[in-house]
Coordinates of C-alpha atoms in Angstrom, one line a residue:
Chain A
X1 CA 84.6 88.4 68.4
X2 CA 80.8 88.5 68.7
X3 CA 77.8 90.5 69.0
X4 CA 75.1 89.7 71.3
X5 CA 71.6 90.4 70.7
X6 CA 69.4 92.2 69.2
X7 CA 70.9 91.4 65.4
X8 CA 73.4 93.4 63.8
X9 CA 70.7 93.2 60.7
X10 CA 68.1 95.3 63.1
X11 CA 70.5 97.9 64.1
X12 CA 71.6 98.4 60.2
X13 CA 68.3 98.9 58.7
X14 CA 67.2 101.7 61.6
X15 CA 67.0 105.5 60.2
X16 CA 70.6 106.6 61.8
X17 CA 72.0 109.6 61.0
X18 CA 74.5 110.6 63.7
X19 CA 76.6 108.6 65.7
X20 CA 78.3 110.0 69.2
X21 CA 80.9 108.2 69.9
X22 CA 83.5 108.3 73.5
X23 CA 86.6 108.6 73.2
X24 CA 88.8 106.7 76.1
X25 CA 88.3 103.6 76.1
X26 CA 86.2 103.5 72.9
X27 CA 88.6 104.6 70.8
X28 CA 92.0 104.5 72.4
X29 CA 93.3 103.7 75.7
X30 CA 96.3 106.9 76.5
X31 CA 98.5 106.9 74.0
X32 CA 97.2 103.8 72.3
X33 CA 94.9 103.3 69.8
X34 CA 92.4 100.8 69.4
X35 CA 93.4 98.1 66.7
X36 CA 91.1 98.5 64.4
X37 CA 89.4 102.0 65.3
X38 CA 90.9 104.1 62.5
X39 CA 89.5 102.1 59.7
X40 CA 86.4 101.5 61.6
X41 CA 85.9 105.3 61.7
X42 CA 87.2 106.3 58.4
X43 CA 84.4 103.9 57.0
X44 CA 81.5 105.1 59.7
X45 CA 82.0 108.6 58.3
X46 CA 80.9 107.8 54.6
X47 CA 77.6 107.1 55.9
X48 CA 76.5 109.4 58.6
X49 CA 77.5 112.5 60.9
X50 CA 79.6 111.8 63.3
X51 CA 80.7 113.9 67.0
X52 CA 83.2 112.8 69.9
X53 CA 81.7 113.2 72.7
X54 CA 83.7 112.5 76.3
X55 CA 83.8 113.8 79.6
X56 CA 87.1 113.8 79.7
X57 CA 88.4 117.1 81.8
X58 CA 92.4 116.9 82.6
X59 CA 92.6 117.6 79.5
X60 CA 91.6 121.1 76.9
X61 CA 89.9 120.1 73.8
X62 CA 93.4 121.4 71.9
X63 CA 95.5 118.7 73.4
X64 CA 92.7 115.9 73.3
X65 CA 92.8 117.2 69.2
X66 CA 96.5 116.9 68.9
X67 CA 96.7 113.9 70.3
X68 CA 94.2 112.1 68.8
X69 CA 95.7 113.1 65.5
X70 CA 98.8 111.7 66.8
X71 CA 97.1 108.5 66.8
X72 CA 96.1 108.6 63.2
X73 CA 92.5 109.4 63.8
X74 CA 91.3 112.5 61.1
X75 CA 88.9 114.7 63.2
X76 CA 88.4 118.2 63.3
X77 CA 88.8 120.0 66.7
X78 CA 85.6 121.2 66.5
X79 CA 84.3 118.3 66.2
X80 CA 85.3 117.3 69.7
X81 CA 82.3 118.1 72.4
X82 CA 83.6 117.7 75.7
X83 CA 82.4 118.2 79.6
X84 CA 84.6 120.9 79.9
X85 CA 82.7 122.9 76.6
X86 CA 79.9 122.1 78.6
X87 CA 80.8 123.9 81.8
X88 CA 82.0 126.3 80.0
X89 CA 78.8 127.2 78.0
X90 CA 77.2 126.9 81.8
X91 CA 79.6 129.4 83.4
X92 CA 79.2 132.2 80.4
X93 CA 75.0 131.5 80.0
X94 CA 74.9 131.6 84.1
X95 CA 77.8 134.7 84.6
X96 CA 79.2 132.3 87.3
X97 CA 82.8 133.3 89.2
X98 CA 84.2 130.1 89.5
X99 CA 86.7 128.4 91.9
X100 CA 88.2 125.9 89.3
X101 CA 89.0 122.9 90.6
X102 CA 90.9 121.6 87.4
X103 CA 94.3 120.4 86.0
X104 CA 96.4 123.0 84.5
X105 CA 95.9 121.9 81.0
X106 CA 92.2 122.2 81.3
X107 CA 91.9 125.6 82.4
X108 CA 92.8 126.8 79.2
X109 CA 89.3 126.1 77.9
X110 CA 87.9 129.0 80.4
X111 CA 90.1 131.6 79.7
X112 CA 88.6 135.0 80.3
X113 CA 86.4 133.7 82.9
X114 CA 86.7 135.9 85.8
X115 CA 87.5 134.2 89.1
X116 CA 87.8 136.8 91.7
X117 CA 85.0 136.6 94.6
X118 CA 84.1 133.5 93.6
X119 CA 80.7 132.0 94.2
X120 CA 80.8 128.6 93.1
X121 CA 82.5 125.5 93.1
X122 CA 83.7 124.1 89.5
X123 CA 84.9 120.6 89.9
X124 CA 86.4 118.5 87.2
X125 CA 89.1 115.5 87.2
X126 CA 91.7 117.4 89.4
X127 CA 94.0 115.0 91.2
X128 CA 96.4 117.9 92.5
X129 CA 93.3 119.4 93.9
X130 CA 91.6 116.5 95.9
X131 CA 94.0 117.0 99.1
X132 CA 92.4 118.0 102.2
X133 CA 93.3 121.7 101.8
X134 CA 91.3 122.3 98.7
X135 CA 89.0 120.0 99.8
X136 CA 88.0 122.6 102.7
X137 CA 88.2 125.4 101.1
X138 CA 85.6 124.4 98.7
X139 CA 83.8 122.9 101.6
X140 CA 83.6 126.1 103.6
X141 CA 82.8 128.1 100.3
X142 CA 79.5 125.4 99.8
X143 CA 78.8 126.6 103.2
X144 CA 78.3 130.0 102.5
X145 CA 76.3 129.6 99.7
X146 CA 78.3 128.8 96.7
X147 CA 76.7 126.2 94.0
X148 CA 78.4 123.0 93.6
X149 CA 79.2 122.3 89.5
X150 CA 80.4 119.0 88.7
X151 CA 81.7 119.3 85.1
X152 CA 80.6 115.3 85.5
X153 CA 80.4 112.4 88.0
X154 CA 82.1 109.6 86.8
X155 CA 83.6 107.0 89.4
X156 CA 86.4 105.8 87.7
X157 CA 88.5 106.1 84.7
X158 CA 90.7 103.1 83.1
X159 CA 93.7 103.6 82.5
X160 CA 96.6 101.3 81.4
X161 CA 97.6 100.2 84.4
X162 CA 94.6 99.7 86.5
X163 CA 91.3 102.4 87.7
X164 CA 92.0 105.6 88.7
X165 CA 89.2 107.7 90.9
X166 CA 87.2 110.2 89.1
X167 CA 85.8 113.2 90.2
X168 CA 82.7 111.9 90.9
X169 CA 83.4 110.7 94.6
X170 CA 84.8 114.1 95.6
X171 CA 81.7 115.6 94.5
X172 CA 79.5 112.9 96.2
X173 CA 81.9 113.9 99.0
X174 CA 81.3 117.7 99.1
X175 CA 77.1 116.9 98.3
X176 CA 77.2 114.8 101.6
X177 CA 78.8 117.2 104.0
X178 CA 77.1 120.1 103.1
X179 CA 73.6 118.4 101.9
X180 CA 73.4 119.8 98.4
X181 CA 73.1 118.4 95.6
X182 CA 75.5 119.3 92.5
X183 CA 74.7 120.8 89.0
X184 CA 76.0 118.3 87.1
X185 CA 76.9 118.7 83.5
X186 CA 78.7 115.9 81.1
X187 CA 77.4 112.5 80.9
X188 CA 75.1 110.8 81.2
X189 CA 72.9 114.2 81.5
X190 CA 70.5 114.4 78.8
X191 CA 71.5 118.0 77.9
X192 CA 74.6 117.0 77.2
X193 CA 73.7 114.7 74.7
X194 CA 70.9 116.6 73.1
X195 CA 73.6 119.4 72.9
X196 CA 76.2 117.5 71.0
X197 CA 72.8 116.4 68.6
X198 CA 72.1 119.6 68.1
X199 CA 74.5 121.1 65.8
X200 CA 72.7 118.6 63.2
X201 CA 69.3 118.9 64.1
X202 CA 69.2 115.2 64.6
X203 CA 66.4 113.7 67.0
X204 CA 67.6 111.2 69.4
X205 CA 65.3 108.2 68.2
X206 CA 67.9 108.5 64.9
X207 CA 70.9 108.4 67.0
X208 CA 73.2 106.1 68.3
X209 CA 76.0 106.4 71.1
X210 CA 78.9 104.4 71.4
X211 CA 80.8 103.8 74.2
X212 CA 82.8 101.8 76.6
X213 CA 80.9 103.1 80.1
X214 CA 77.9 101.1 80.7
X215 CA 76.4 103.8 83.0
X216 CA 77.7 107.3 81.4
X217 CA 77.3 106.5 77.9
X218 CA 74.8 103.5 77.2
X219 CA 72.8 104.3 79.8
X220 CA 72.4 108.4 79.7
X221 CA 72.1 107.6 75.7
X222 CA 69.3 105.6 76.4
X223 CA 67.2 108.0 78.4
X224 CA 67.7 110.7 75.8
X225 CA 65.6 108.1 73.3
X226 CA 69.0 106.9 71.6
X227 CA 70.6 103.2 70.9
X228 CA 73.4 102.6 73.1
X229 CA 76.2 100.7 71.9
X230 CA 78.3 99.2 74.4
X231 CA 81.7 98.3 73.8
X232 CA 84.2 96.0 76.1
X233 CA 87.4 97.4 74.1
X234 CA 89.1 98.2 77.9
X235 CA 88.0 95.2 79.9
X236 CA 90.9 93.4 78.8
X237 CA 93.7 95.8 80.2
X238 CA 92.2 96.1 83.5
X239 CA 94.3 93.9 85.9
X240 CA 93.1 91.9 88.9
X241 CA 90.2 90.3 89.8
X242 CA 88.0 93.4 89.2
X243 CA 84.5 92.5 87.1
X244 CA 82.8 95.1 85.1
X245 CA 80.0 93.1 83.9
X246 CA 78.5 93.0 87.4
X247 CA 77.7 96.8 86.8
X248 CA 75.3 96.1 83.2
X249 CA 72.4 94.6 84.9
X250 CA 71.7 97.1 87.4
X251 CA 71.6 100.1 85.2
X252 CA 71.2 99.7 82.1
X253 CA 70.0 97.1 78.9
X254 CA 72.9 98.1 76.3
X255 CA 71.3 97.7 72.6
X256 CA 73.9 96.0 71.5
X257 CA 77.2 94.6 72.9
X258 CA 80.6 94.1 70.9
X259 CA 83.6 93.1 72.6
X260 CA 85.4 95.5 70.0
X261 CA 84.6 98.7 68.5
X262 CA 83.1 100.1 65.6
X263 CA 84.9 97.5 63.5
X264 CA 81.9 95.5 63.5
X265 CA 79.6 98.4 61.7
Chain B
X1 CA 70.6 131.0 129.3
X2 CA 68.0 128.2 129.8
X3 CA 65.5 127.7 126.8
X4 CA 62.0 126.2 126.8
X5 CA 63.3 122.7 126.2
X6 CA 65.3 122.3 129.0
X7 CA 62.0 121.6 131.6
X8 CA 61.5 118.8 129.7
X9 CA 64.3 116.4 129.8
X10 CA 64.8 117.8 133.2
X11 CA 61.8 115.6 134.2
X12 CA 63.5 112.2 134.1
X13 CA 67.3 113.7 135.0
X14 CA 66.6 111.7 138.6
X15 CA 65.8 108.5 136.3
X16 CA 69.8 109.2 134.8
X17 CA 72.3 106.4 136.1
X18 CA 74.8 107.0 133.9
X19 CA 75.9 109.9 131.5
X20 CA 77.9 109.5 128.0
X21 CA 79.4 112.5 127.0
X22 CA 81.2 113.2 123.4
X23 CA 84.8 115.0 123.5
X24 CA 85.7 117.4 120.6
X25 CA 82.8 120.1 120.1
X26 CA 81.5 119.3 124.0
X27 CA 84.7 119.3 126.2
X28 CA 87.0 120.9 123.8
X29 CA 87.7 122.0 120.4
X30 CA 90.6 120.3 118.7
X31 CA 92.9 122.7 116.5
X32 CA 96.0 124.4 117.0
X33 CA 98.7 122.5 119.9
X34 CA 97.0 120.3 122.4
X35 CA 93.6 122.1 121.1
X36 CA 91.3 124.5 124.0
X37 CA 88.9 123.7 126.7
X38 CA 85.6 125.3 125.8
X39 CA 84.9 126.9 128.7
X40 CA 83.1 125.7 131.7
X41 CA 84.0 121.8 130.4
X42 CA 86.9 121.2 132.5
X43 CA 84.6 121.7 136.1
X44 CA 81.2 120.2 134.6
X45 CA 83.2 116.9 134.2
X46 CA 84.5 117.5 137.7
X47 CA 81.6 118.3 139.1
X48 CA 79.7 115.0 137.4
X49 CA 82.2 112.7 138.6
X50 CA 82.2 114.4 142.1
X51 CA 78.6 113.5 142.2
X52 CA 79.4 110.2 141.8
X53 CA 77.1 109.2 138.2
X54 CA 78.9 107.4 136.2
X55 CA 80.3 109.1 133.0
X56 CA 82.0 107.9 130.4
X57 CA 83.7 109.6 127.2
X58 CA 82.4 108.0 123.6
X59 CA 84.3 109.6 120.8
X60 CA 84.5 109.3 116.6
X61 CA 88.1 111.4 116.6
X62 CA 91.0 108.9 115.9
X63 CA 93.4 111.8 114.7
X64 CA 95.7 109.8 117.5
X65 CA 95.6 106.6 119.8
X66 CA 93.4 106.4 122.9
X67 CA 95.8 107.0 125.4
X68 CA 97.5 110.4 123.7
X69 CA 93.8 111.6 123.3
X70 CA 93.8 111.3 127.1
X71 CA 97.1 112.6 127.5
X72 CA 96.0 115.6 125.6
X73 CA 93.0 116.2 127.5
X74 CA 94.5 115.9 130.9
X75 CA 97.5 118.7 129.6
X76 CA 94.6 121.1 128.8
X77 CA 93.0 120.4 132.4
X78 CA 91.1 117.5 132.3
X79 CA 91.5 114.3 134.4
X80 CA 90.6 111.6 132.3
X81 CA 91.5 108.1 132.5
X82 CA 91.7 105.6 128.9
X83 CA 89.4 103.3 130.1
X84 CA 86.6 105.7 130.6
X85 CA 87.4 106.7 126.8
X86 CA 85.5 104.8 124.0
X87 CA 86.8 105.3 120.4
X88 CA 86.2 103.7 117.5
X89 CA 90.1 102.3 116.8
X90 CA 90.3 99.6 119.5
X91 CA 86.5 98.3 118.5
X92 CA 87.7 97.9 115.2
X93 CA 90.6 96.2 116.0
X94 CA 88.9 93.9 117.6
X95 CA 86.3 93.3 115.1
X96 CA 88.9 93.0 112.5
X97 CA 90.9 90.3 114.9
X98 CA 87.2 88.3 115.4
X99 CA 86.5 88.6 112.0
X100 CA 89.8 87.3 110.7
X101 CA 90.2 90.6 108.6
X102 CA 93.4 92.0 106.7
X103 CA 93.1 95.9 106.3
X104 CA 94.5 98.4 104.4
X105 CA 94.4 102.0 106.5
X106 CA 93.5 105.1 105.1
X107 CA 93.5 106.7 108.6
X108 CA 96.0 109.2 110.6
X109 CA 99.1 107.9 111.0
X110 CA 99.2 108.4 114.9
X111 CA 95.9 106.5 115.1
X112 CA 97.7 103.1 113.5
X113 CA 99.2 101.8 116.7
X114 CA 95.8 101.1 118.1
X115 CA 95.4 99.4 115.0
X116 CA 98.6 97.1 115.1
X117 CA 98.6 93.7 115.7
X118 CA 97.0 92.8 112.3
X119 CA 98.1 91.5 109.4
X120 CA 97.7 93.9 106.3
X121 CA 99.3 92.2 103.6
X122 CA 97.4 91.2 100.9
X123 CA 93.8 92.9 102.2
X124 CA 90.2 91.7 102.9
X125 CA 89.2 95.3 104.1
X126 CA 89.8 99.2 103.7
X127 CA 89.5 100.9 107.5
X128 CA 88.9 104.6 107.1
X129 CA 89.0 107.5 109.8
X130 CA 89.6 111.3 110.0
X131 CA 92.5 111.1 108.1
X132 CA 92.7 115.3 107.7
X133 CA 95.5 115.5 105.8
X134 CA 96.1 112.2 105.2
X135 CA 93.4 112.1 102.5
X136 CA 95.1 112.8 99.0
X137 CA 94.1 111.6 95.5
X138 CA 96.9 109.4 95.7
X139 CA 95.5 108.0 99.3
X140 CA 92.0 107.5 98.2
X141 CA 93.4 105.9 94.9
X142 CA 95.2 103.3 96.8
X143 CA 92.2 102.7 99.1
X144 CA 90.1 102.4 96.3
X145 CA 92.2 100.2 94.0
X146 CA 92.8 98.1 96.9
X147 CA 88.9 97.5 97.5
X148 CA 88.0 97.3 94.0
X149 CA 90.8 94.1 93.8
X150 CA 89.0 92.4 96.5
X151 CA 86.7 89.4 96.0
X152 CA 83.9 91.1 98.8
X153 CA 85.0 94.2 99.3
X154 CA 84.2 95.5 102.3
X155 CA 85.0 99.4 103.8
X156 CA 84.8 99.9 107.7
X157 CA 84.2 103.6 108.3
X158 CA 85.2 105.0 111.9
X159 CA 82.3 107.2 112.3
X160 CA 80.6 108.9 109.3
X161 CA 80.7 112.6 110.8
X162 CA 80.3 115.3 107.9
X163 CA 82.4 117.9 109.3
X164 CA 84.0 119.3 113.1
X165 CA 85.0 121.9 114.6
X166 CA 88.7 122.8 115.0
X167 CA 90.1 126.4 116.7
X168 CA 90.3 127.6 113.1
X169 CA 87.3 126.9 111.7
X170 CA 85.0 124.0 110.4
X171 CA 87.3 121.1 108.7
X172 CA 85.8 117.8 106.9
X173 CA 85.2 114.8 108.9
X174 CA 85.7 111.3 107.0
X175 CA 81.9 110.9 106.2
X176 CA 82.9 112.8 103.0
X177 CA 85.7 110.6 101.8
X178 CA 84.0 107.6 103.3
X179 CA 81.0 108.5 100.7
X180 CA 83.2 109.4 98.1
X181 CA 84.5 105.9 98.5
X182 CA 81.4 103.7 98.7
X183 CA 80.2 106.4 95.4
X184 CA 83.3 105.0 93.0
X185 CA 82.8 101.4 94.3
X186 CA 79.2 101.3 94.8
X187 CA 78.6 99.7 98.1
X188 CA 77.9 100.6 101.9
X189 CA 80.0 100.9 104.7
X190 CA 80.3 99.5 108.0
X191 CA 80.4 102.0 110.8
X192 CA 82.2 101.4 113.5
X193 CA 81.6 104.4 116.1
X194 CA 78.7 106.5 116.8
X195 CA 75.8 106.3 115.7
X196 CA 76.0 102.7 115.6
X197 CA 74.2 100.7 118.0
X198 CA 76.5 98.6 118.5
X199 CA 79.1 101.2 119.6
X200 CA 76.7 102.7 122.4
X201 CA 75.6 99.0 123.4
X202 CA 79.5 98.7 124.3
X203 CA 79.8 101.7 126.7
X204 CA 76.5 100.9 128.4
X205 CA 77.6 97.7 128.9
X206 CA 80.6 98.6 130.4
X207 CA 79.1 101.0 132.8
X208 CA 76.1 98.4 133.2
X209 CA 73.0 99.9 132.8
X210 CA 69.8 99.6 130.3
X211 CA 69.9 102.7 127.9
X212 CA 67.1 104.0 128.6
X213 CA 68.9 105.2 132.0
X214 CA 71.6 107.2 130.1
X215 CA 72.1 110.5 129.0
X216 CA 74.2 111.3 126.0
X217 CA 75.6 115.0 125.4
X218 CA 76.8 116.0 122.1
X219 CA 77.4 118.4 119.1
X220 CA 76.6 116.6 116.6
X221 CA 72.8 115.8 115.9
X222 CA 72.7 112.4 113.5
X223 CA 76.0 110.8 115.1
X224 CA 75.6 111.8 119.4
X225 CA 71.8 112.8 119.5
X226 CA 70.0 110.5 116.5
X227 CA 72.7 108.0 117.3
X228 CA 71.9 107.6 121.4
X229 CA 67.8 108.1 120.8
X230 CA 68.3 105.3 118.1
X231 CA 69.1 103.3 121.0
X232 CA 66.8 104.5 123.7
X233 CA 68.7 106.8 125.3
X234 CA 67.9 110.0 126.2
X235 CA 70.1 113.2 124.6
X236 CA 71.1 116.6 124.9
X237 CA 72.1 118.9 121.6
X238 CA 75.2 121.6 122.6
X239 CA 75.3 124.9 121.1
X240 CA 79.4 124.4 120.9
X241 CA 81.5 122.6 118.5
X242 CA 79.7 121.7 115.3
X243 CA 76.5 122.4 116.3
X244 CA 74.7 125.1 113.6
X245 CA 71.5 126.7 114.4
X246 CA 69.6 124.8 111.6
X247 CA 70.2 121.7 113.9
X248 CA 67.6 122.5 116.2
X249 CA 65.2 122.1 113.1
X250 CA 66.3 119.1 112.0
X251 CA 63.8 116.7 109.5
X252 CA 64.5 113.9 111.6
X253 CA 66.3 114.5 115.0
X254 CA 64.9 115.9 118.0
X255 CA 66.8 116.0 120.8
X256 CA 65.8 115.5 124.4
X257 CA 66.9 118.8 124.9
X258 CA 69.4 121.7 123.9
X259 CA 71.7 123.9 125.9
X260 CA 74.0 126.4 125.6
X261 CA 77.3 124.0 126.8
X262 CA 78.2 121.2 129.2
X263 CA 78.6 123.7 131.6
X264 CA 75.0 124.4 131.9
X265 CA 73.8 120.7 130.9
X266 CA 75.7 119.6 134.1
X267 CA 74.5 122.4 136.2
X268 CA 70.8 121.8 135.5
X269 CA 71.4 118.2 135.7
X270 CA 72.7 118.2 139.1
X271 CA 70.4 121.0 140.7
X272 CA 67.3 118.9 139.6
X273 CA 68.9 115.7 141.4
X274 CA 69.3 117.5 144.2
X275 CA 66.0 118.6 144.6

C-alpha cells in the first residue's frame, strides 16, 4: 500500500477539524465493507467531526442508516447528508410540485411533498423510470416550462459486478433536447458541501473530503477550498479492461492518493 | 400564405438541378398505423417528379429498414422507390464493413436487417438510432458497459435529432440518449446521417450535381437546414413536423427560406421555373 505525494506528514500537521467522507466505494462496496474501514473510522472520530456525505439516491437516508449499521459502522442517521436531503431542502425552500423521478425506496424522504400539477422535473438514480415513456413525459413537461432538478449528475456508479449508468446521462439527455440547463444539487456542487460543513461552522480551508470519485468528490472538494483525498478502494473490483486513472488528469489534482481508505490516517 | 422570405430564395429556384427532401415532419408524420400524409405532400412530390428535377428522399428515421419505410409510404399514397431513399442504416453498414467494425445495436429492432451482415460478437463499436422504445436503463446499461469494455471506444450515432413529431405528439429522437451516452463515457460521436457532410455528399453524388445546385426541404433546423447550408446547399425550413416557431430565430441557422409546407414550397418552386 502506498501514498503518493504530497507527505502524509503535511496533511497531519494541517488545522483539520472535519472530515466528509463518501460512502460507496469509500467505505463499502453493497453489502461489503471495506477491510479495514471500521477501525479506520472508529479511530478518525477521536480526533475530529466527522459527516457522510454521498449522492447516493435509490436509496432513503433510513435504509442507507440500517444498512450501514449492518456493516458494523457506528453512525448516527443524522449524521448521514445525502443528495436526496438536499433536494429535498430545495423542494420545501422553493415550494416546488415535483414529478419524482425516483426509486420507490427513495421517495420516502419527500413525504408530504405535494405532487399534483406538477411543475418540475425531479430526477434522481431511477432505473425503472429511464424507459422511453417516462422519458417523454418528462420531456414534454420541460417543454412547457417545467425546471429540470437533478438531485446530482454522476455518470456511473460501481458496483460489484461492473458500472452501472447514473442519472447523470438522462439528465444530459433531457438538457440536450430541450436546451436547458438543470438545477443540479449533490456533488460536486459547492453548496452541497458547504451545507454538510455547516452544521459545525467549519470553514473549508480546515476540511478534508474523502472519496473514491475523482470528479464528484476530490474535485468539487477542491473548489469549495478543501483537501481532497482520493481513494482507489473500488478499482480493484471493476472487471474488464476499463481504466479509471485516465479520468484524474483531466479534472482534477487529488491532494493525496491512497490505494485504501482511511486506514492510512 | 407566402411570407417575406420566400422572394428571396425564389431568386436562384431556376439555378435548382436537383431537390433533397426529408420524410417524417415534411411528407408525413409518423405515429399511429402506417402514420398520415400531411396534407398537400402526396401531389408536391408528384408534381416535382412530373417536372422532371431530380428529387431524392434523405432521412434520419431508422424505426424500420429502407425498403418497409418505402412500403409504408407508398400504402399512405406515395410512390416512392428505395433507391431514391437515403437513410442512415445502409451508410453505416457500409462504413462498419470498410472499417472492419464489430457493433453492438442499440437501435429498433426492425431497423437490424439493414444492419446484418456483420459480425457482433465480441464489439469494436456501439451503433445507436431512434430506438423509441427500445431505449431502457437496461438497454443503455448494456450499450454503455459494452463501450466502456472497449480498448477505443467508439459510438456511431444515426442522426443526432433532439425530438420528432409523431400523430400524438412530440416524442424523443436518439440525440438525447446518444448524449446521455457520450456524458457517462466522456467522448464524441460519429454521426452517420444528416447533418453530416458526408451524408449529403452521398445523395448529391448519386444524383450528380455540385451542392450548390440543390435544394434541401426540411423540419428540422440544425440536422435538414444547418446541415445542407453546412454543405453549400441552398434550404427551405417547413412549418410542419417538428418545426417550432422559435426556429425561425434561431442563434445560428437561417434558412434560405420558410414556408408553410411542401405543398407550397413546390408550388412556388415550379411557378418561378416556369416563368
Amino acid at each position: 500500500m502506498q501514498c503518493s505525494a504530497p507527505s502524509l506528514r503535511m496533511f497531519k500537521s494541517s488545522k483539520v477539524c472535519t472530515v466528509l467522507i463518501d460512502l460507496s466505494g469509500t467505505l463499502h462496496i453493497e453489502d461489503y465493507a471495506i477491510p479495514g474501514a471500521v477501525n479506520a473510522l472508529n479511530r478518525l472520530r477521536r480526533k475530529v467531526n466527522v459527516k457522510f456525505v454521498t449522492n447516493t439516491t435509490k436509496e432513503s437516508r433510513r435504509v442507507l442508516h440500517e444498512r450501514l449499521h449492518s456493516l458494523g459502522f457506528d453512525i448516527e442517521k443524522s449524521e448521514i447528508f445525502t443528495s436526496l436531503s438536499a433536494a429535498r431542502s430545495y423542494v420545501d425552500t422553493h415550494k416546488i410540485r415535483p414529478l419524482l423521478m425516483l426509486e420507490k425506496e427513495a421517495m420516502e424522504d419527500f413525504e408530504g411533498v405535494g405532487t399534483s400539477d406538477p411543475n418540475a422535473v425531479v430526477i434522481g438514480l431511477a432505473p425503472s423510470c429511464f424507459n422511453y415513456s417516462k422519458m417523454n413525459e418528462a420531456f414534454r413537461m420541460l417543454l412547457d416550462g417545467s425546471t429540470l432538478i437533478g438531485i446530482h449528475k454522476a455518470r456511473y456508479l460501481k458496483k460489484k459486478d461492473g458500472l452501472y449508468l447514473g442519472p447523470g446521462p438522462f439528465v444530459h439527455a433531457l438538457e440536450y433536447a430541450t436546451g436547458t440547463q438543470a438545477v443540479v444539487l449533490g456533488k460536486p456542487e459547492k453548496a452541497f458541501f458547504l451545507e454538510a460543513l455547516q452544521e459545525f461552522s467549519c470553514p473549508p480551508d480546515q476540511a478534508v473530503m474523502i472519496g473514491d470519485d475523482v470528479i464528484d468528490d476530490v474535485g468539487g472538494a477542491q473548489k469549495c477550498g478543501m483537501l481532497g483525498i482520493l481513494v482507489q478502494t473500488a478499482f480493484s473490483w471493476i472487471p474488464g479492461k476499463f481504466c479509471y486513472r485516465s479520468l484524474i488528469p483531466a479534472v482534477a489534482t487529488p491532494t493525496y492518493t491512497a490505494i485504501s481508505t482511511p486506514t492510512q490516517l | 400564405m407566402a411570407t417575406p422570405m420566400v422572394a428571396g430564395w425564389l431568386k436562384f429556384a431556376k439555378e435548382i438541378e436537383g431537390i433533397v427532401l426529408d420524410i417524417a415532419g415534411v411528407l408525413y408524420d409518423s405515429g399511429d398505423g402506417d402514420g398520415v400524409p400531411i396534407p398537400g405532400s402526396i401531389e408536391a412530390v408528384n408534381r416535382l417528379k412530373a417536372s422532371g428535377v431530380p428529387v431524392r428522399f434523405c432521412t434520419n428515421a431508422t424505426e424500420t429498414t429502407r425498403v418497409n419505410l418505402v412500403a409504408k409510404l407508398n400504402r399512405i399514397g406515395f410512390s416512392l422507390e428505395p433507391n431514391e431513399v437515403f437513410p442512415p442504416a445502409p451508410a453505416v453498414c457500409q462504413i462498419l464493413k470498410e472499417r472492419g467494425l464489430r457493433p453492438h445495436l442499440l437501435v429498433a429492432d426492425d431497423c437490424k436487417p439493414d444492419l446484418a451482415g456483420v459480425e457482433q460478437h465480441d464489439p469494436t463499436c456501439v451503433v445507436i438510432g431512434d430506438a423509441a422504445h427500445g431505449f431502457t436503463y437496461d438497454s443503455m446499461n448494456k450499450a454503455f458497459q459494452a463501450l466502456m469494455q472497449m480498448e477505443k471506444p467508439l459510438l456511431i450515432s444515426m442522426g443526432q435529432g433532439k425530438y420528432y413529431l409523431e400523430t400524438d405528439g412530440l416524442k424523443l429522437d436518439c440525440g438525447p440518449f446518444m448524449k446521455a451516452l457520450e456524458y457517462a463515457c466522456s467522448l464524441e460521436a460519429e454521426i452517420v446521417g444528416k447533418p453530416s457532410k458526408t451524408f449529403f455528399d452521398a445523395v448529391l453524388k448519386d444524383i450528380g450535381i455540385s451542392s450548390d445546385k440543390a435544394l434541401m426541404i426540411g423540419d428540422d433546423v440544425v440536422s435538414d437546414v444547418g446541415g445542407a447550408q453546412a454543405c453549400g446547399m441552398r434550404a427551405l425550413l417547413v412549418r410542419t413536423g417538428k418545426y417550432r416557431p422559435t426556429d425561425e430565430k434561431h442563434p445560428t441557422v437561417t434558412p434560405d427560406g420558410v414556408v408553410d409546407n411542401l405543398q407550397q414550397a413546390v408550388e412556388l418552386f415550379l411557378s418561378c421555373r416556369d416563368k
